[in-house]
Amino acid sequence: MGKTLFEKIWESHIVVEKQNEPDLIYIDRHLVHEVTSPQAFDGLRMNNRKVRRPDLTIATMDHNVPTTDRSLPMLDETSSIQIKTLENNCKDFGIKLFDINSPNQGIVHVIGPQLGITLPGSTIVCGDSHTSTHGAFGALALGIGTSEVEHVLASQTLWLEKPKTFEVRVEGKRKNTHAVTAKDIILSIIKNIGTAGGTGTVIEYRGEGISDLSMDQRMTICNMSIEGGARAGLIAPDEKTFDYLRNREYTPKNYESLVDSWRDDLKTDSDATFDKQFILDINDITPQVSWGTNPGMTCDVDEPIPSPDEFSNGDPNQKKGAEKALEYMDLKPGTMIEDIKIDRVFIGSCTNARLEDLIEASKIIQGQKVASNVSAMVVPGSQMVKKQAEEMGLDKIFTDANFEWREAGCSMCLGMNPDILSPGERCASTSNRNFEGRQGNGGRTHLVSPVMAAAAAINGHFVDVRKLDLN
Amino acid sequence: MRGNIIKYPRDNIDTDVIIPGQYLKVHDYAELATHAMEGLDPDFHSKVKEGDFILSGKNFGCGSSREHAPIALSHCGVKAILALSFARIFYRNSVDGAFLLPIEIDQDAYDGISEGDEIDIDISKNEIKNITKNQTYKMKPFSEIIGKIIAAGGLFKYKPDQD
């Protein structure tokens, strides 16, 4: 019987395999950031261990870095200590670090692909749940906790339970590819399978609706696999993948011969079977807007907010969850999405802060002004994205419209730096999580695509971007 | 293992409410513990006692991979989470650092156990006894792998069986 892409990558990385034991899996790349690594390095020191493969370990700082002028001293002392700690750890253990002043600094999941560090068929881990992003390149990319970070630093391996396989097939063609985006596809998938739908599985996204996407868009899809509960998301590499990674700063020297073997090997066999399957037809999908406090609580832009009864289908906990979510979000069932007014707009995060996201959003912004009741910011995913955008003049389009144009980092996606919502503020956000308090205590998050966020900024409320001329 | 239940009857309790992002810069675990569950229940720290268990619904611990979540709970004295299901990173983090036991329960246990009930968990028998109500429920056995990591006392103490 044939094998899935996941099974092929898994099997090619097994170091130790025994009946009724976890598999010991070799890790090809380990990405490290300032928040989930300090205790791991402390653990190494305590046990007199070295980093096994510093050459396969790459670090940057993204979670708590300020996105304002970096020539000024950092005001937050605890963040400053965490950043300094990562610098010291990288120096002590011989790890390559893209620090706060590096032109390669950025969100770890944005810089990995941009630098050619993320490679098809490889295993990648990082102490961050959105490591799933790298699956867009046909890499098996897992988010791990700090104990596992320490284990990988020490041994370049991990004991893992083999996940099950889940095929998510995306069929059809979007009618308006500027208005209906990769973000809308993944939010639709999560809305349908639920936030635990992928638990214990690795999703492989397949079908015409996926192969049509650019690499930036595929990363948006794989990024949010974790929001559907999956361990990882994968897309088989194709010519778009190989073209993207060609001639990057860290692309391997023997790249073309690698591509030849990837072309043959890195695909699911036609007779392979998956443990689970879900099919999404995207011919008629609309822009998506989350209304609740998890990414599964999402509806079409032209729908009213559902009542807890409608949402829950008779499940009492789902009903209670929807009631609590509506209370937290200060929303009423039946309210049309386009009638929801917003206070803040955040275009950023490892989900939607790559160059293409900024280009698409800028088309909506050009020649317009942010609504007077809204404050809006763009936080590019990396300093490289920022530079490329500036070379194209995008920064001017955003700042002319009264958007703030910031330095790269995770920023308001998770509220670890000063970029947070105030209690009660409502935000149209291109990030990945609308959990209570995620963007700041009491803040209210609506997950949307970059074009939806941009249109909301201009209008002061959500707008169905299919009505706009985006070409 | 005996303790009292703190019940959060809802699904999808995420690691952002277990320990909000702003505290991920806190390295002192005792201080971290004072902020556990702050995003969901600001009274948690004052009511939790050494040896307590948390009971909740589906997909407990979803979201961010922060190991600070099981660390914060364990440093409040929480010894186990009983839930209908767990998100996988939280589940692994809980056992990797030997912070607390993630115990999957069925609907009977979920419905039967109330806030404050005294519970006895026997992982050798995969059994949960409700002392307060004199009821017994089954827990889902740990997979062999997870059982071995728990028995070893965490990921760094685990060694595969010798041939």
PDB file of N, CA, C and O in Angstrom, chain A residues 330-372:
ATOM      1  N   ASP A 330     -19.261  41.241  23.727  1.00  0.00           N
ATOM      2  CA  ASP A 330     -20.316  42.258  23.738  1.00  0.00           C
ATOM      3  C   ASP A 330     -21.057  42.305  22.397  1.00  0.00           C
ATOM      4  O   ASP A 330     -21.183  43.359  21.771  1.00  0.00           O
ATOM      5  N   LEU A 331     -21.517  41.120  21.968  1.00  0.00           N
ATOM      6  CA  LEU A 331     -22.242  41.015  20.706  1.00  0.00           C
ATOM      7  C   LEU A 331     -23.569  40.295  20.925  1.00  0.00           C
ATOM      8  O   LEU A 331     -23.699  39.494  21.849  1.00  0.00           O
ATOM      9  N   LYS A 332     -24.529  40.587  20.057  1.00  0.00           N
ATOM     10  CA  LYS A 332     -25.837  39.936  20.150  1.00  0.00           C
ATOM     11  C   LYS A 332     -26.071  39.059  18.926  1.00  0.00           C
ATOM     12  O   LYS A 332     -25.737  39.453  17.806  1.00  0.00           O
ATOM     13  N   PRO A 333     -26.696  37.887  19.129  1.00  0.00           N
ATOM     14  CA  PRO A 333     -27.053  37.059  17.980  1.00  0.00           C
ATOM     15  C   PRO A 333     -27.936  37.851  17.018  1.00  0.00           C
ATOM     16  O   PRO A 333     -28.740  38.680  17.458  1.00  0.00           O
ATOM     17  N   GLY A 334     -27.771  37.613  15.734  1.00  0.00           N
ATOM     18  CA  GLY A 334     -28.594  38.312  14.745  1.00  0.00           C
ATOM     19  C   GLY A 334     -27.942  39.574  14.212  1.00  0.00           C
ATOM     20  O   GLY A 334     -28.346  40.082  13.163  1.00  0.00           O
ATOM     21  N   THR A 335     -26.931  40.083  14.927  1.00  0.00           N
ATOM     22  CA  THR A 335     -26.223  41.273  14.421  1.00  0.00           C
ATOM     23  C   THR A 335     -25.491  40.900  13.128  1.00  0.00           C
ATOM     24  O   THR A 335     -24.819  39.880  13.058  1.00  0.00           O
ATOM     25  N   MET A 336     -25.645  41.743  12.110  1.00  0.00           N
ATOM     26  CA  MET A 336     -24.923  41.476  10.868  1.00  0.00           C
ATOM     27  C   MET A 336     -23.449  41.861  11.057  1.00  0.00           C
ATOM     28  O   MET A 336     -23.146  42.877  11.694  1.00  0.00           O
ATOM     29  N   ILE A 337     -22.552  41.058  10.496  1.00  0.00           N
ATOM     30  CA  ILE A 337     -21.111  41.314  10.659  1.00  0.00           C
ATOM     31  C   ILE A 337     -20.752  42.725  10.206  1.00  0.00           C
ATOM     32  O   ILE A 337     -19.972  43.434  10.852  1.00  0.00           O
ATOM     33  N   GLU A 338     -21.360  43.180   9.092  1.00  0.00           N
ATOM     34  CA  GLU A 338     -20.994  44.504   8.567  1.00  0.00           C
ATOM     35  C   GLU A 338     -21.442  45.650   9.486  1.00  0.00           C
ATOM     36  O   GLU A 338     -21.000  46.784   9.306  1.00  0.00           O
ATOM     37  N   ASP A 339     -22.287  45.346  10.458  1.00  0.00           N
ATOM     38  CA  ASP A 339     -22.726  46.389  11.393  1.00  0.00           C
ATOM     39  C   ASP A 339     -21.830  46.500  12.629  1.00  0.00           C
ATOM     40  O   ASP A 339     -22.089  47.316  13.520  1.00  0.00           O
ATOM     41  N   ILE A 340     -20.798  45.635  12.697  1.00  0.00           N
ATOM     42  CA  ILE A 340     -19.920  45.680  13.888  1.00  0.00           C
ATOM     43  C   ILE A 340     -18.855  46.755  13.693  1.00  0.00           C
ATOM     44  O   ILE A 340     -18.068  46.717  12.747  1.00  0.00           O
ATOM     45  N   LYS A 341     -18.844  47.716  14.626  1.00  0.00           N
ATOM     46  CA  LYS A 341     -17.855  48.806  14.571  1.00  0.00           C
ATOM     47  C   LYS A 341     -16.580  48.359  15.282  1.00  0.00           C
ATOM     48  O   LYS A 341     -16.638  47.615  16.248  1.00  0.00           O
ATOM     49  N   ILE A 342     -15.460  48.850  14.819  1.00  0.00           N
ATOM     50  CA  ILE A 342     -14.183  48.461  15.415  1.00  0.00           C
ATOM     51  C   ILE A 342     -13.411  49.689  15.885  1.00  0.00           C
ATOM     52  O   ILE A 342     -13.660  50.808  15.435  1.00  0.00           O
ATOM     53  N   ASP A 343     -12.468  49.438  16.827  1.00  0.00           N
ATOM     54  CA  ASP A 343     -11.627  50.512  17.368  1.00  0.00           C
ATOM     55  C   ASP A 343     -10.185  50.438  16.868  1.00  0.00           C
ATOM     56  O   ASP A 343      -9.502  51.445  16.764  1.00  0.00           O
ATOM     57  N   ARG A 344      -9.740  49.204  16.636  1.00  0.00           N
ATOM     58  CA  ARG A 344      -8.324  49.011  16.292  1.00  0.00           C
ATOM     59  C   ARG A 344      -8.201  48.066  15.105  1.00  0.00           C
ATOM     60  O   ARG A 344      -9.063  47.211  14.895  1.00  0.00           O
ATOM     61  N   VAL A 345      -7.100  48.214  14.370  1.00  0.00           N
ATOM     62  CA  VAL A 345      -6.789  47.273  13.291  1.00  0.00           C
ATOM     63  C   VAL A 345      -5.328  46.856  13.425  1.00  0.00           C
ATOM     64  O   VAL A 345      -4.444  47.700  13.596  1.00  0.00           O
ATOM     65  N   PHE A 346      -5.108  45.545  13.397  1.00  0.00           N
ATOM     66  CA  PHE A 346      -3.750  45.008  13.467  1.00  0.00           C
ATOM     67  C   PHE A 346      -3.494  44.139  12.242  1.00  0.00           C
ATOM     68  O   PHE A 346      -4.120  43.101  12.055  1.00  0.00           O
ATOM     69  N   ILE A 347      -2.600  44.613  11.376  1.00  0.00           N
ATOM     70  CA  ILE A 347      -2.150  43.788  10.252  1.00  0.00           C
ATOM     71  C   ILE A 347      -0.757  43.311  10.611  1.00  0.00           C
ATOM     72  O   ILE A 347       0.189  44.108  10.661  1.00  0.00           O
ATOM     73  N   GLY A 348      -0.660  42.024  10.934  1.00  0.00           N
ATOM     74  CA  GLY A 348       0.618  41.480  11.382  1.00  0.00           C
ATOM     75  C   GLY A 348       0.493  40.016  11.706  1.00  0.00           C
ATOM     76  O   GLY A 348      -0.500  39.370  11.347  1.00  0.00           O
ATOM     77  N   SER A 349       1.518  39.457  12.364  1.00  0.00           N
ATOM     78  CA  SER A 349       1.603  38.079  12.883  1.00  0.00           C
ATOM     79  C   SER A 349       2.153  37.088  11.862  1.00  0.00           C
ATOM     80  O   SER A 349       2.194  37.361  10.658  1.00  0.00           O
ATOM     81  N   CYS A 350       2.520  35.912  12.375  1.00  0.00           N
ATOM     82  CA  CYS A 350       3.065  34.854  11.510  1.00  0.00           C
ATOM     83  C   CYS A 350       1.999  34.299  10.576  1.00  0.00           C
ATOM     84  O   CYS A 350       2.313  33.562   9.642  1.00  0.00           O
ATOM     85  N   THR A 351       0.751  34.655  10.785  1.00  0.00           N
ATOM     86  CA  THR A 351      -0.315  34.206   9.891  1.00  0.00           C
ATOM     87  C   THR A 351      -0.386  35.072   8.638  1.00  0.00           C
ATOM     88  O   THR A 351      -0.533  34.569   7.525  1.00  0.00           O
ATOM     89  N   ASN A 352      -0.287  36.365   8.808  1.00  0.00           N
ATOM     90  CA  ASN A 352      -0.578  37.294   7.703  1.00  0.00           C
ATOM     91  C   ASN A 352       0.271  38.560   7.755  1.00  0.00           C
ATOM     92  O   ASN A 352      -0.276  39.672   7.766  1.00  0.00           O
ATOM     93  N   ALA A 353       1.585  38.439   7.772  1.00  0.00           N
ATOM     94  CA  ALA A 353       2.410  39.654   7.725  1.00  0.00           C
ATOM     95  C   ALA A 353       3.549  39.489   6.734  1.00  0.00           C
ATOM     96  O   ALA A 353       4.639  40.030   6.913  1.00  0.00           O
ATOM     97  N   ARG A 354       3.301  38.684   5.706  1.00  0.00           N
ATOM     98  CA  ARG A 354       4.304  38.532   4.645  1.00  0.00           C
ATOM     99  C   ARG A 354       4.027  39.550   3.534  1.00  0.00           C
ATOM    100  O   ARG A 354       2.992  40.209   3.523  1.00  0.00           O
ATOM    101  N   LEU A 355       4.967  39.647   2.608  1.00  0.00           N
ATOM    102  CA  LEU A 355       4.911  40.721   1.614  1.00  0.00           C
ATOM    103  C   LEU A 355       3.575  40.738   0.859  1.00  0.00           C
ATOM    104  O   LEU A 355       2.956  41.788   0.678  1.00  0.00           O
ATOM    105  N   GLU A 356       3.128  39.559   0.443  1.00  0.00           N
ATOM    106  CA  GLU A 356       1.892  39.516  -0.334  1.00  0.00           C
ATOM    107  C   GLU A 356       0.687  40.027   0.472  1.00  0.00           C
ATOM    108  O   GLU A 356      -0.205  40.675  -0.072  1.00  0.00           O
ATOM    109  N   ASP A 357       0.686  39.722   1.780  1.00  0.00           N
ATOM    110  CA  ASP A 357      -0.393  40.208   2.644  1.00  0.00           C
ATOM    111  C   ASP A 357      -0.420  41.734   2.650  1.00  0.00           C
ATOM    112  O   ASP A 357      -1.481  42.363   2.587  1.00  0.00           O
ATOM    113  N   LEU A 358       0.784  42.325   2.715  1.00  0.00           N
ATOM    114  CA  LEU A 358       0.866  43.787   2.788  1.00  0.00           C
ATOM    115  C   LEU A 358       0.504  44.412   1.442  1.00  0.00           C
ATOM    116  O   LEU A 358      -0.150  45.457   1.386  1.00  0.00           O
ATOM    117  N   ILE A 359       0.904  43.754   0.350  1.00  0.00           N
ATOM    118  CA  ILE A 359       0.552  44.264  -0.982  1.00  0.00           C
ATOM    119  C   ILE A 359      -0.967  44.275  -1.142  1.00  0.00           C
ATOM    120  O   ILE A 359      -1.557  45.282  -1.568  1.00  0.00           O
ATOM    121  N   GLU A 360      -1.598  43.168  -0.799  1.00  0.00           N
ATOM    122  CA  GLU A 360      -3.051  43.066  -0.961  1.00  0.00           C
ATOM    123  C   GLU A 360      -3.777  44.110  -0.100  1.00  0.00           C
ATOM    124  O   GLU A 360      -4.707  44.770  -0.554  1.00  0.00           O
ATOM    125  N   ALA A 361      -3.333  44.254   1.139  1.00  0.00           N
ATOM    126  CA  ALA A 361      -3.977  45.237   2.029  1.00  0.00           C
ATOM    127  C   ALA A 361      -3.778  46.653   1.504  1.00  0.00           C
ATOM    128  O   ALA A 361      -4.684  47.492   1.562  1.00  0.00           O
ATOM    129  N   SER A 362      -2.590  46.914   0.937  1.00  0.00           N
ATOM    130  CA  SER A 362      -2.291  48.280   0.488  1.00  0.00           C
ATOM    131  C   SER A 362      -3.210  48.710  -0.662  1.00  0.00           C
ATOM    132  O   SER A 362      -3.484  49.897  -0.836  1.00  0.00           O
ATOM    133  N   LYS A 363      -3.690  47.740  -1.438  1.00  0.00           N
ATOM    134  CA  LYS A 363      -4.581  48.078  -2.557  1.00  0.00           C
ATOM    135  C   LYS A 363      -5.880  48.690  -2.055  1.00  0.00           C
ATOM    136  O   LYS A 363      -6.491  49.517  -2.726  1.00  0.00           O
ATOM    137  N   ILE A 364      -6.298  48.260  -0.863  1.00  0.00           N
ATOM    138  CA  ILE A 364      -7.529  48.786  -0.280  1.00  0.00           C
ATOM    139  C   ILE A 364      -7.291  50.161   0.327  1.00  0.00           C
ATOM    140  O   ILE A 364      -8.143  51.038   0.306  1.00  0.00           O
ATOM    141  N   ILE A 365      -6.072  50.324   0.865  1.00  0.00           N
ATOM    142  CA  ILE A 365      -5.738  51.536   1.611  1.00  0.00           C
ATOM    143  C   ILE A 365      -5.452  52.716   0.685  1.00  0.00           C
ATOM    144  O   ILE A 365      -5.710  53.865   1.028  1.00  0.00           O
ATOM    145  N   GLN A 366      -4.859  52.408  -0.473  1.00  0.00           N
ATOM    146  CA  GLN A 366      -4.312  53.451  -1.358  1.00  0.00           C
ATOM    147  C   GLN A 366      -5.286  54.615  -1.566  1.00  0.00           C
ATOM    148  O   GLN A 366      -6.436  54.421  -1.977  1.00  0.00           O
ATOM    149  N   GLY A 367      -4.805  55.799  -1.229  1.00  0.00           N
ATOM    150  CA  GLY A 367      -5.613  56.999  -1.449  1.00  0.00           C
ATOM    151  C   GLY A 367      -6.730  57.197  -0.439  1.00  0.00           C
ATOM    152  O   GLY A 367      -7.552  58.103  -0.581  1.00  0.00           O
ATOM    153  N   GLN A 368      -6.801  56.358   0.581  1.00  0.00           N
ATOM    154  CA  GLN A 368      -7.883  56.452   1.580  1.00  0.00           C
ATOM    155  C   GLN A 368      -7.293  56.868   2.925  1.00  0.00           C
ATOM    156  O   GLN A 368      -6.083  56.918   3.093  1.00  0.00           O
ATOM    157  N   LYS A 369      -8.196  57.122   3.871  1.00  0.00           N
ATOM    158  CA  LYS A 369      -7.753  57.434   5.236  1.00  0.00           C
ATOM    159  C   LYS A 369      -8.436  56.482   6.210  1.00  0.00           C
ATOM    160  O   LYS A 369      -9.615  56.119   6.021  1.00  0.00           O
ATOM    161  N   VAL A 370      -7.703  56.132   7.250  1.00  0.00           N
ATOM    162  CA  VAL A 370      -8.280  55.328   8.328  1.00  0.00           C
ATOM    163  C   VAL A 370      -9.416  56.124   8.975  1.00  0.00           C
ATOM    164  O   VAL A 370      -9.291  57.338   9.178  1.00  0.00           O
ATOM    165  N   ALA A 371     -10.525  55.464   9.268  1.00  0.00           N
ATOM    166  CA  ALA A 371     -11.680  56.127   9.886  1.00  0.00           C
ATOM    167  C   ALA A 371     -11.251  56.828  11.177  1.00  0.00           C
ATOM    168  O   ALA A 371     -10.345  56.358  11.877  1.00  0.00           O
ATOM    169  N   SER A 372     -11.907  57.948  11.479  1.00  0.00           N
ATOM    170  CA  SER A 372     -11.429  58.781  12.589  1.00  0.00           C
ATOM    171  C   SER A 372     -11.529  58.077  13.940  1.00  0.00           C
ATOM    172  O   SER A 372     -10.794  58.388  14.866  1.00  0.00           O
TER     173      SER A 372
END
